[in-house]
Amino acid sequence: MGYKIIEIDSLLKNYESDINLRMDSYKKKKKELLSNGQTLPEFANGYEYFGIHRIRGGWVYREWAPAADAMYLMGDFNDWNKTSHPMEKLDHGVFEITLKTKDLWHGCRVKAVVVNGDRVLERIPLYATRVEQDPQTYLWTGVVWHPKKNYQWKDEGFKAEKTPYIYECHIGMAQEKYGVGTYKEFKDNVLPRIKDLGYNAIQIMAVMEHPYYGSFGYQVSNFYAASSRFGKPEDLKELIDTAHQMGIQVLLDVVHSHAVKNTNEGINEFDGTVEQFFHTGKMGEHSAWDTKLFNYGKNEVLYFLLSNLKYWMTEYHFDGFRFDGVTSMIYHDHGLGTSFDNYDKYFSMNTDIEALTYLTLANDLIHQMNKRAITIAEDMSGMPGMCIPIKDGGVGFDYRLSMGVPDLWIKMLKEVPDEDWDMWRLWYELTGRRPKEKVIGYAESHDQALVGDKTIMFRLCDQEMYWSMEKKAQNMIIDRGIALHKMIRLITLTLAGEGYLNFMGNEFGHPEWIDFPRQGNNWSYHYCRRQWSLVDNPDLKYEWLNNFDRAMIAMTKKEKTLTAENVHNLWVHQGDKVMVYEKGNDIYVMNFHPNRSFRGYFIPVTEPGEYKVILSTDEKQFGGQERVSKTYVYKTEELPDGRCGFLLYTPSRTAIVLKKMKGKSSKK
């Protein structure tokens, strides 16, 4: 009997042996890792054994360094003497040292000393839960983190809403000040904004410690340490706890696709060898990212990474993960330059079965620990089965990021005048996805906001935003930008996925780009912050976009739009630039025409009755002209050709959502 994935996607019938191969690999590896009825959550306990821990009467530090000839512990406690505290070598490359209570303390800085042949290496402990940079020397060290009182959680029984509306965010650049924001500032200043807008999830970037701030957190050095730039571990816990009390789930942007090359700060060559965690030679190097690549075929690496996932869920109460760089993981060429235009590209010698096995094990572990946890794959290749349950032959992710959608919007805005937009292509790109595989739809994320690129609003308006965003200012470029910004978001949210994502500030059209402090900009924080004062100023047009975002989310939540399975294209007219579609119980009318408004435009519907407008981008609170009535009742009529519908005034560059009134006739 084959896997259900073959029934879900009949095109996979020719690749059934490949599906079986990757599923057999997962089952074999799981059996190999577990023993005596052990479960994956019971297996993934590396952080409880390795690292520095309090024990009765003192401390114990254990480390895995298979190529090391000897190891020592040094730090504040012994004036950084490299040889005064030798570690005992146990079996399987494990080293251990036991110390008295007085020998270590909370906040004590430490490093491991690794002897490999004639080399003496200073390393940060692999399982360090706190890593700090010295402000004078700029050197990083591990820190013993064992406060007298553990954080007292208040989120018992928290259950998130099932349909994710995700607010992607970066703690450090979330404040308006010229500097690095903190966990506490985010909790106090940004969480209330997210709650007010209606988002029910935050996806936090750059939490895992990274030495280079400008990497956006994607070159991780210390996998078990929450970034010290933003505050203490307890501050992050309080942020997550507070989010839970607000009904907001918290996702970690986890980076298991690669690691920073640094040896002094990271895990690379911890024991003096590359192969401890990574492939050797070219297989271990990512040419585009200049980073190290994990060897997912090695059990010790799986142990380290799976334990890492359990650690973040257990210690910090994260509700799930967005897995970065999945495409890079699952292909030997990392998807660089490959066009995934046929199924042969997914099932070939280029496919990394070991990486797929790890991702399947990771999803298995996460969902065993929390059935409501969310996992999201950043995969631009469209690997079949990525978001199919493991039992049905899939990799087990809940969602895939719909990465083609922001690319579509950028291409259209850059290359095609409004009057030439292809309505059929727009429909196809926004609705096309693999059967039974859920995606997170989004118009733009942090990727489109980085220096060298532009956000949608800045691409639409550019320099006009500097002097024409006052409400009293008249500017046709700004008018166009605001109108399309609202339409693009509404059509993306309602058609492009079963979940939705927005990067912080983009909801109100945050101007300019993101550029981290660097030598090229004289180490400036000017572009590495969020200017909330713009949206808080009632005299500026940013407020209109913020109002629309809030109303759009509230409407689609109430209407259960993202989970509605009935999506019908009711009308597309290329010349008019009009698209009409039905989703759930609502009718969406999109007039993208740059200058043509239509009086008495026939709107076809599938069910006769009476309809009312429940949302319009033309409302005054959204910067519109109130040309669409929300009180008028539209009564359907039947045309001689059998079509049923009603006449509607559709202003140019306006989106209108209508709902059938209850109890007003029904389908025959």
XYZ file of C-alpha atoms in Angstrom:
668
model
C 0.000 0.000 0.000
C 1.421 3.360 -1.047
C 1.372 6.688 0.736
C -1.609 9.027 0.469
C 0.590 11.719 -1.099
C 0.331 9.768 -4.379
C -3.464 10.068 -4.269
C -3.280 13.771 -3.394
C -0.986 14.550 -6.329
C -1.343 12.061 -9.178
C 1.764 13.484 -10.909
C 3.818 11.840 -8.155
C 2.842 8.355 -9.327
C 5.950 8.205 -11.502
C 8.074 9.108 -8.482
C 6.607 6.669 -5.969
C 9.961 4.959 -5.507
C 11.527 8.323 -4.632
C 8.795 9.014 -2.057
C 9.389 5.569 -0.588
C 13.135 6.207 -0.500
C 12.860 9.364 1.587
C 10.218 7.860 3.879
C 12.329 4.729 4.390
C 15.289 6.976 5.201
C 13.242 8.808 7.848
C 11.977 5.574 9.420
C 15.410 3.952 9.387
C 17.074 6.979 10.963
C 14.374 7.301 13.617
C 14.794 3.643 14.539
C 18.567 4.096 14.610
C 18.359 7.087 16.971
C 15.793 5.718 19.399
C 16.130 2.709 21.646
C 13.898 0.679 23.975
C 10.648 2.381 23.078
C 12.160 5.863 23.423
C 10.323 8.800 21.851
C 11.874 11.694 19.960
C 11.146 14.168 22.814
C 12.883 11.758 25.209
C 15.832 11.480 22.838
C 16.322 15.210 22.180
C 17.733 16.057 25.609
C 21.264 17.131 24.721
C 20.951 20.470 26.511
C 20.042 18.710 29.773
C 23.233 16.634 29.762
C 25.798 18.829 28.035
C 26.752 22.356 29.061
C 27.090 23.804 32.558
C 24.547 22.656 35.162
C 23.978 23.016 38.891
C 24.133 19.739 40.769
C 23.958 18.847 44.439
C 26.986 20.446 46.069
C 28.378 22.138 42.993
C 28.493 22.260 39.213
C 29.118 19.917 36.303
C 30.261 20.853 32.803
C 30.172 18.336 29.962
C 31.211 18.757 26.371
C 31.325 16.674 23.203
C 34.660 17.090 21.399
C 35.562 13.779 19.698
C 38.782 15.011 18.063
C 40.141 16.693 21.200
C 43.118 15.174 22.969
C 42.388 17.113 26.155
C 40.054 19.810 27.443
C 40.111 22.417 30.204
C 37.679 24.985 31.585
C 38.844 28.543 32.215
C 37.191 31.814 33.134
C 36.711 34.498 35.750
C 36.800 31.801 38.435
C 40.460 30.891 37.795
C 41.801 34.161 36.351
C 41.622 32.599 32.891
C 44.247 29.981 33.627
C 44.168 27.600 30.666
C 45.376 24.459 32.443
C 44.372 24.672 36.115
C 41.018 22.916 35.589
C 41.435 19.831 33.368
C 38.384 17.884 32.213
C 38.115 14.097 32.399
C 37.823 12.294 29.077
C 34.909 9.843 29.039
C 33.681 7.547 26.267
C 32.476 8.707 22.828
C 34.425 11.967 22.839
C 32.738 13.351 25.955
C 34.651 15.451 28.479
C 33.483 16.298 32.003
C 34.538 18.387 34.989
C 32.875 18.759 38.386
C 33.382 21.918 40.443
C 32.409 23.057 43.905
C 29.573 25.515 44.464
C 31.973 28.390 45.177
C 33.970 27.789 41.980
C 31.299 29.136 39.614
C 28.539 31.702 39.925
C 25.730 33.311 37.982
C 27.294 35.739 35.507
C 30.734 34.142 35.569
C 32.423 34.318 32.160
C 33.918 31.062 30.871
C 35.543 29.427 27.883
C 36.569 25.907 26.982
C 40.186 25.139 26.151
C 40.543 22.410 23.536
C 43.827 20.673 22.830
C 44.066 19.152 19.368
C 47.546 17.886 18.614
C 49.917 20.806 19.099
C 47.083 23.352 18.891
C 45.500 24.949 21.954
C 42.089 26.414 21.048
C 39.798 28.704 23.016
C 36.141 27.953 22.416
C 32.710 29.003 23.690
C 30.829 25.973 25.140
C 28.618 24.372 22.501
C 25.528 24.427 24.712
C 26.142 27.886 26.206
C 22.799 29.487 27.053
C 24.280 32.957 27.438
C 27.017 34.527 25.318
C 28.184 38.131 25.668
C 30.549 40.454 23.839
C 33.034 42.498 25.831
C 32.406 46.192 24.995
C 36.139 47.001 25.167
C 37.811 44.007 23.511
C 34.785 42.977 21.363
C 35.582 39.340 22.217
C 32.714 36.947 22.920
C 32.617 34.586 25.894
C 30.217 32.100 27.384
C 28.445 33.171 30.576
C 27.209 30.909 33.362
C 23.500 31.736 33.538
C 21.820 30.331 36.633
C 19.840 33.078 38.419
C 18.680 32.301 41.966
C 15.050 32.422 40.886
C 13.797 30.841 37.705
C 11.320 32.799 35.610
C 7.748 32.105 36.756
C 5.567 31.533 33.695
C 1.948 32.689 33.663
C 0.854 31.195 30.327
C -0.454 27.832 31.475
C -3.239 26.640 29.204
C -2.417 29.085 26.400
C -3.964 28.062 23.100
C -3.347 30.115 19.998
C -5.833 30.783 17.233
C -5.462 28.119 14.569
C -5.207 30.429 11.558
C -1.952 32.408 11.716
C -1.790 36.136 11.020
C 1.943 36.606 11.444
C 3.769 39.815 12.308
C 7.390 39.259 11.299
C 9.682 41.286 13.520
C 13.251 42.027 14.578
C 13.740 43.027 18.218
C 16.789 45.225 17.683
C 15.297 47.451 14.988
C 11.772 47.560 16.415
C 12.252 50.875 18.228
C 12.471 54.401 16.840
C 15.627 55.296 18.742
C 19.049 55.341 17.118
C 20.307 52.142 18.716
C 19.476 48.515 19.420
C 16.012 47.839 20.809
C 15.462 45.440 23.698
C 13.120 42.589 24.568
C 11.543 44.792 27.243
C 10.995 47.708 24.862
C 9.411 45.373 22.338
C 7.108 43.948 25.005
C 6.044 47.393 26.195
C 5.945 49.337 22.937
C 5.359 46.965 20.034
C 3.274 44.054 21.341
C 0.294 46.379 22.055
C 0.438 47.608 18.439
C 0.437 44.051 17.135
C -2.515 43.144 19.340
C -4.398 46.270 18.238
C -3.946 45.404 14.559
C -5.304 41.894 15.098
C -2.238 39.781 14.372
C -2.227 36.584 16.428
C 1.367 35.490 15.912
C 4.800 37.043 15.906
C 7.747 35.540 14.073
C 10.919 36.796 15.712
C 14.118 37.058 13.709
C 17.689 37.149 15.020
C 17.036 35.539 18.424
C 19.771 32.904 18.164
C 23.110 34.531 18.989
C 25.077 35.914 16.051
C 28.317 37.916 16.074
C 27.516 40.151 13.083
C 24.440 42.310 13.708
C 24.021 43.073 10.002
C 23.454 39.407 9.155
C 19.815 39.863 10.263
C 20.463 36.896 12.558
C 21.056 34.438 9.726
C 24.688 33.640 10.579
C 24.237 31.915 13.926
C 27.197 31.297 16.220
C 25.617 29.959 19.430
C 22.520 27.872 18.904
C 21.336 27.685 22.512
C 21.865 31.341 23.430
C 19.241 34.064 23.015
C 20.928 37.177 21.670
C 22.397 39.225 24.503
C 22.162 42.410 22.419
C 18.486 42.672 23.270
C 18.594 41.901 26.993
C 18.542 38.990 29.392
C 16.991 35.547 28.832
C 14.347 36.407 31.425
C 13.386 39.466 29.358
C 12.727 37.285 26.315
C 10.691 34.897 28.445
C 8.631 37.794 29.781
C 8.045 39.010 26.230
C 6.785 35.572 25.145
C 4.727 35.168 28.316
C 3.106 38.580 27.768
C 2.387 37.745 24.126
C 0.651 34.547 25.227
C -1.482 36.490 27.688
C -2.498 38.725 24.763
C -3.492 35.667 22.710
C -0.427 35.951 20.478
C 1.669 32.894 19.670
C 5.411 33.269 19.191
C 7.414 31.615 16.414
C 11.199 31.433 16.292
C 12.973 32.079 13.008
C 15.247 29.060 13.436
C 18.461 28.741 11.421
C 19.463 25.105 11.032
C 20.410 25.465 7.374
C 23.941 26.736 8.013
C 26.204 28.324 10.636
C 28.711 31.142 10.826
C 32.307 30.251 9.868
C 33.788 31.949 12.934
C 35.714 29.596 15.205
C 36.254 31.923 18.154
C 32.527 32.686 18.453
C 30.744 29.760 16.838
C 30.656 25.967 16.770
C 32.878 25.641 13.699
C 35.987 23.566 14.472
C 35.087 23.379 18.150
C 37.222 20.278 18.597
C 39.718 21.399 15.966
C 38.002 19.691 13.042
C 35.436 20.861 10.507
C 33.792 17.439 10.370
C 32.574 17.602 13.956
C 29.388 19.279 12.672
C 29.887 20.078 9.012
C 30.705 18.519 5.687
C 34.314 18.866 4.599
C 35.501 20.503 1.404
C 33.069 22.197 -0.976
C 30.119 20.262 0.433
C 30.595 22.114 3.704
C 30.740 25.606 2.184
C 27.818 27.736 1.020
C 29.279 29.778 -1.814
C 26.612 32.484 -1.703
C 26.405 32.885 2.078
C 30.049 32.156 3.017
C 28.868 29.877 5.825
C 29.292 26.284 6.994
C 26.855 23.501 6.072
C 25.740 20.795 8.488
C 26.276 17.101 7.883
C 22.707 15.862 8.450
C 23.798 12.259 7.982
C 25.704 12.331 11.265
C 23.719 11.208 14.313
C 25.531 13.564 16.671
C 24.537 16.510 14.467
C 20.905 15.380 14.501
C 21.126 15.084 18.282
C 22.457 18.641 18.571
C 19.839 20.168 16.241
C 16.806 18.221 17.472
C 17.753 19.008 21.069
C 18.002 22.638 20.022
C 14.371 22.672 18.853
C 13.179 21.066 22.076
C 15.242 23.561 24.087
C 13.565 26.620 22.545
C 10.117 25.091 23.009
C 10.775 23.994 26.595
C 12.922 26.780 27.999
C 11.311 29.721 26.185
C 7.823 28.381 25.348
C 8.089 29.091 21.617
C 4.985 27.879 19.791
C 6.689 26.837 16.592
C 9.327 27.653 14.030
C 9.909 29.225 10.665
C 12.748 27.148 9.210
C 15.167 29.346 7.301
C 16.887 28.256 4.095
C 15.019 25.001 3.513
C 15.700 25.119 -0.232
C 19.414 25.390 0.494
C 19.202 22.363 2.783
C 17.387 19.923 0.532
C 19.455 20.271 -2.643
C 23.170 19.667 -3.021
C 23.448 22.771 -5.225
C 21.311 24.661 -2.651
C 18.858 25.610 -5.391
C 21.276 28.189 -6.742
C 20.420 28.871 -10.367
C 18.013 25.938 -10.603
C 14.598 26.484 -12.175
C 12.214 23.968 -10.632
C 10.076 23.656 -13.747
C 9.385 19.917 -13.663
C 9.150 17.111 -11.118
C 12.434 15.539 -12.235
C 14.252 18.413 -10.483
C 12.809 17.330 -7.101
C 13.747 13.667 -7.358
C 17.294 13.422 -8.612
C 20.896 13.023 -7.514
C 20.740 16.711 -6.558
C 18.254 16.010 -3.745
C 19.765 15.769 -0.253
C 17.842 12.887 1.323
C 19.706 13.294 4.620
C 18.501 16.900 4.960
C 14.937 15.861 4.151
C 15.242 13.137 6.788
C 16.329 15.719 9.371
C 13.436 18.052 8.518
C 10.965 15.172 8.789
C 12.378 14.189 12.182
C 12.225 17.830 13.275
C 8.545 18.117 12.375
C 7.831 14.810 14.071
C 9.524 16.013 17.268
C 7.871 19.445 17.296
C 4.360 18.110 16.796
C 4.839 15.389 19.374
C 5.766 18.075 21.875
C 2.924 20.404 20.932
C 0.124 19.290 18.618
C -0.824 22.915 18.003
C 2.716 24.000 17.136
C 3.239 25.665 13.754
C 6.121 24.870 11.435
C 6.786 26.914 8.306
C 9.255 26.059 5.545
C 11.114 28.771 3.678
C 11.239 26.768 0.463
C 11.110 28.531 -2.877
C 11.517 25.329 -4.889
C 8.046 23.948 -4.210
C 9.248 20.477 -3.181
C 6.164 18.185 -3.398
C 4.978 16.932 -0.016
C 6.743 19.583 2.049
C 3.449 20.396 3.809
C 1.855 16.951 3.729
C 1.643 14.996 7.044
C 4.458 12.519 7.623
C 2.050 9.591 7.851
C 0.878 10.407 4.318
C 4.388 10.497 2.865
C 5.199 14.169 3.422
C 7.885 16.101 5.260
C 5.368 17.290 7.854
C 5.501 21.104 7.745
C 2.239 22.941 8.407
C 2.908 25.718 5.902
C 5.287 26.800 3.182
C 6.074 30.462 2.588
C 4.500 31.559 -0.706
C 7.747 33.111 -1.889
C 6.666 33.576 -5.493
C 3.976 36.109 -4.570
C 6.246 38.979 -3.434
C 8.416 38.278 -6.474
C 5.306 38.654 -8.628
C 4.401 42.023 -7.118
C 7.944 43.354 -7.487
C 8.095 42.277 -11.125
C 4.712 43.832 -11.932
C 5.461 47.103 -10.141
C 8.927 47.402 -11.686
C 8.254 46.276 -15.232
C 4.582 46.587 -16.140
C 2.456 49.767 -16.270
C -0.855 49.504 -14.393
C -2.884 49.577 -17.604
C -1.050 46.447 -18.840
C -1.394 44.278 -15.727
C -2.472 40.759 -16.644
C -5.530 39.886 -14.532
C -5.467 36.210 -15.494
C -1.821 35.865 -14.570
C -2.514 37.589 -11.262
C -5.312 35.111 -10.507
C -3.168 32.140 -11.502
C -0.124 33.193 -9.453
C -2.135 34.020 -6.326
C -4.247 30.861 -6.313
C -1.849 28.277 -7.764
C -0.322 25.890 -5.219
C 0.090 22.216 -4.558
C -3.052 20.294 -3.594
C -3.624 19.906 0.156
C -0.456 21.873 0.984
C -1.029 25.069 2.955
C 1.005 28.205 2.409
C 1.590 31.525 4.146
C 0.676 34.289 1.735
C 2.399 37.656 1.871
C 2.964 40.646 -0.372
C 6.350 41.469 1.151
C 8.567 40.439 4.049
C 11.871 41.682 5.436
C 13.542 40.480 2.212
C 11.905 43.217 0.160
C 12.733 45.900 2.748
C 16.515 45.450 2.737
C 18.854 48.052 1.305
C 19.242 47.409 -2.409
C 15.559 46.568 -2.712
C 12.382 48.508 -1.923
C 9.167 47.924 -0.022
C 5.952 48.040 -2.019
C 5.020 51.491 -0.740
C 8.467 52.951 -1.390
C 8.537 51.395 -4.836
C 5.131 52.924 -5.577
C 5.894 56.402 -4.228
C 9.647 56.717 -3.777
C 10.873 60.257 -3.025
C 7.332 61.669 -2.995
C 6.953 60.117 0.462
C 9.410 62.664 1.848
C 7.167 65.688 1.284
C 3.667 64.548 0.266
C 2.456 62.280 3.081
C 0.590 65.025 4.938
C -3.157 64.500 4.652
C -3.645 68.025 3.322
C -1.099 67.456 0.528
C -2.390 66.593 -2.943
C -0.180 64.241 -4.926
C -1.221 61.801 -7.662
C 1.767 59.507 -7.086
C 0.924 59.163 -3.389
C -2.766 58.640 -4.212
C -1.846 55.804 -6.566
C 0.538 54.309 -4.032
C -1.964 54.300 -1.183
C -4.726 52.858 -3.387
C -2.592 50.013 -4.747
C -0.970 49.307 -1.377
C -4.403 48.526 0.071
C -5.549 46.489 -2.932
C -2.348 44.457 -3.114
C -2.628 43.524 0.543
C -6.296 42.601 0.386
C -6.037 40.420 -2.713
C -2.875 38.765 -1.367
C -4.378 38.021 2.032
C -7.583 36.597 0.577
C -6.133 34.530 -2.279
C -2.457 33.739 -1.680
C -2.525 31.449 1.339
C -4.120 29.768 4.305
C -2.099 32.044 6.583
C -0.799 35.611 6.217
C 2.454 37.410 7.019
C 3.537 41.037 7.227
C 6.873 42.564 8.202
C 6.680 45.165 10.961
C 5.947 48.642 9.712
C 5.053 47.594 6.186
C 1.374 47.591 7.134
C 1.465 51.403 7.263
C 3.894 51.843 4.376
C 7.071 52.428 6.358
C 9.332 54.551 4.141
C 12.829 53.764 2.948
C 14.800 50.574 3.424
C 16.598 48.633 6.156
C 20.337 49.131 6.393
C 22.207 47.883 9.439
C 25.059 49.942 10.905
C 28.206 49.306 8.859
C 31.299 51.053 7.677
C 29.605 51.987 4.392
C 26.983 54.108 6.201
C 29.338 55.358 8.922
C 27.824 52.903 11.428
C 24.497 54.728 11.379
C 21.242 53.430 12.887
C 19.148 55.806 10.785
C 17.741 53.053 8.562
C 17.805 50.329 11.210
C 14.749 51.318 13.222
C 10.970 51.679 12.891
C 9.503 55.170 12.781
C 6.288 54.593 14.723
C 5.842 58.365 15.109
C 4.827 58.475 11.446
C 1.795 56.252 11.932
C 0.981 57.862 15.290
C 0.779 61.322 13.690
C -2.904 61.985 12.815
C -1.826 64.555 10.222
C -0.032 61.960 8.082
C -1.443 59.475 5.570
C 0.331 56.517 7.170
C -2.600 56.367 9.575
C -4.921 55.514 6.686
C -2.910 52.450 5.702
C -2.685 51.323 9.328
C -6.457 51.691 9.692
C -7.002 49.603 6.592
C -4.675 46.848 7.765
C -6.557 46.607 11.052
C -9.959 46.556 9.340
C -8.817 44.029 6.720
C -7.580 41.597 9.359
C -10.704 42.029 11.489
C -12.970 41.411 8.483
C -11.125 38.313 7.253
C -10.989 36.887 10.769
C -14.713 37.387 11.233
C -15.450 35.891 7.825
C -12.965 33.011 8.327
C -11.605 33.916 4.909
C -8.256 32.141 5.150
C -9.792 28.765 5.931
C -12.615 28.991 3.385
C -12.085 26.322 0.736
C -14.506 27.598 -1.881
C -12.665 29.997 -4.175
C -14.443 30.824 -7.412
C -13.328 33.149 -10.164
C -16.588 34.838 -11.140
C -15.351 37.390 -13.648
C -12.109 38.634 -15.176
C -11.909 41.399 -17.786
C -8.476 42.316 -19.064
C -9.495 45.590 -20.662
C -11.439 46.795 -17.632
C -8.715 45.491 -15.254
C -11.534 44.068 -13.129
C -11.503 40.811 -11.204
C -14.475 39.415 -9.267
C -14.175 36.333 -7.105
C -16.005 34.524 -4.338
C -14.375 33.142 -1.237
C -16.283 31.829 1.728
C -19.479 33.852 2.001
C -18.056 36.990 0.427
C -17.748 38.569 -2.993
C -14.550 40.478 -3.817
C -14.561 43.121 -6.534
C -11.146 44.423 -7.628
C -10.914 47.333 -10.085
C -7.207 47.816 -10.818
C -7.823 50.207 -13.691
C -5.725 53.370 -13.211
C -8.437 55.820 -14.319
C -11.701 54.097 -15.300
C -14.540 53.882 -12.804
C -17.586 51.880 -13.833
C -21.136 52.897 -13.014
C -23.520 49.964 -12.947
C -20.910 47.241 -13.442
C -22.549 43.812 -13.445
C -21.228 41.652 -10.606
C -22.019 37.951 -11.117
C -22.689 35.833 -8.025
C -23.374 32.154 -7.443
C -26.267 32.678 -5.053
C -29.254 35.024 -5.516
C -30.271 37.312 -2.691
C -29.395 40.668 -1.183
C -25.819 41.875 -0.635
C -24.183 44.646 1.371
C -20.671 46.078 1.345
C -18.670 45.066 4.442
C -15.326 46.602 3.450
C -14.130 49.060 0.832
C -10.673 50.494 0.270
C -12.472 53.732 -0.646
C -13.657 54.406 2.912
C -12.669 57.808 4.281
C -10.812 56.297 7.264
C -8.553 54.567 4.738
C -7.896 57.717 2.709
C -10.710 57.060 0.248
C -13.535 59.233 -1.063
C -16.543 57.317 0.345
C -17.923 56.590 -3.136
C -19.130 53.117 -2.107
C -22.119 52.881 0.210
C -22.019 50.423 3.100
C -25.741 50.806 3.771
C -27.181 50.258 0.298
C -28.705 46.823 -0.321
C -27.828 45.261 -3.680
C -30.539 42.906 -4.936
C -29.647 40.264 -7.471
C -31.416 39.899 -10.805
C -31.245 37.195 -13.433
C -30.111 38.085 -16.932
C -31.550 36.483 -20.088
C -28.386 34.411 -20.449
C -29.016 32.853 -17.025
C -26.379 34.779 -15.081
C -27.313 36.063 -11.639
C -25.885 39.224 -10.122
C -26.313 42.915 -9.373
C -25.089 46.297 -10.592
C -22.347 48.038 -8.617
C -20.429 51.293 -8.914
C -16.745 50.307 -8.982
C -14.314 53.222 -8.667
C -10.856 52.921 -10.226
C -8.120 51.422 -8.052
C -10.667 50.272 -5.495
C -11.432 46.938 -3.862
C -14.910 46.179 -2.500
C -16.011 43.237 -0.361
C -19.713 42.302 -0.221
C -21.553 39.778 1.888
C -24.894 38.114 1.277
C -27.442 39.138 3.889
C -28.823 36.232 5.894
C -32.396 35.145 5.410
C -32.691 36.894 2.041
C -33.535 33.982 -0.241
C -31.211 31.159 -1.098
C -30.146 28.919 -3.935
C -32.942 26.974 -5.570
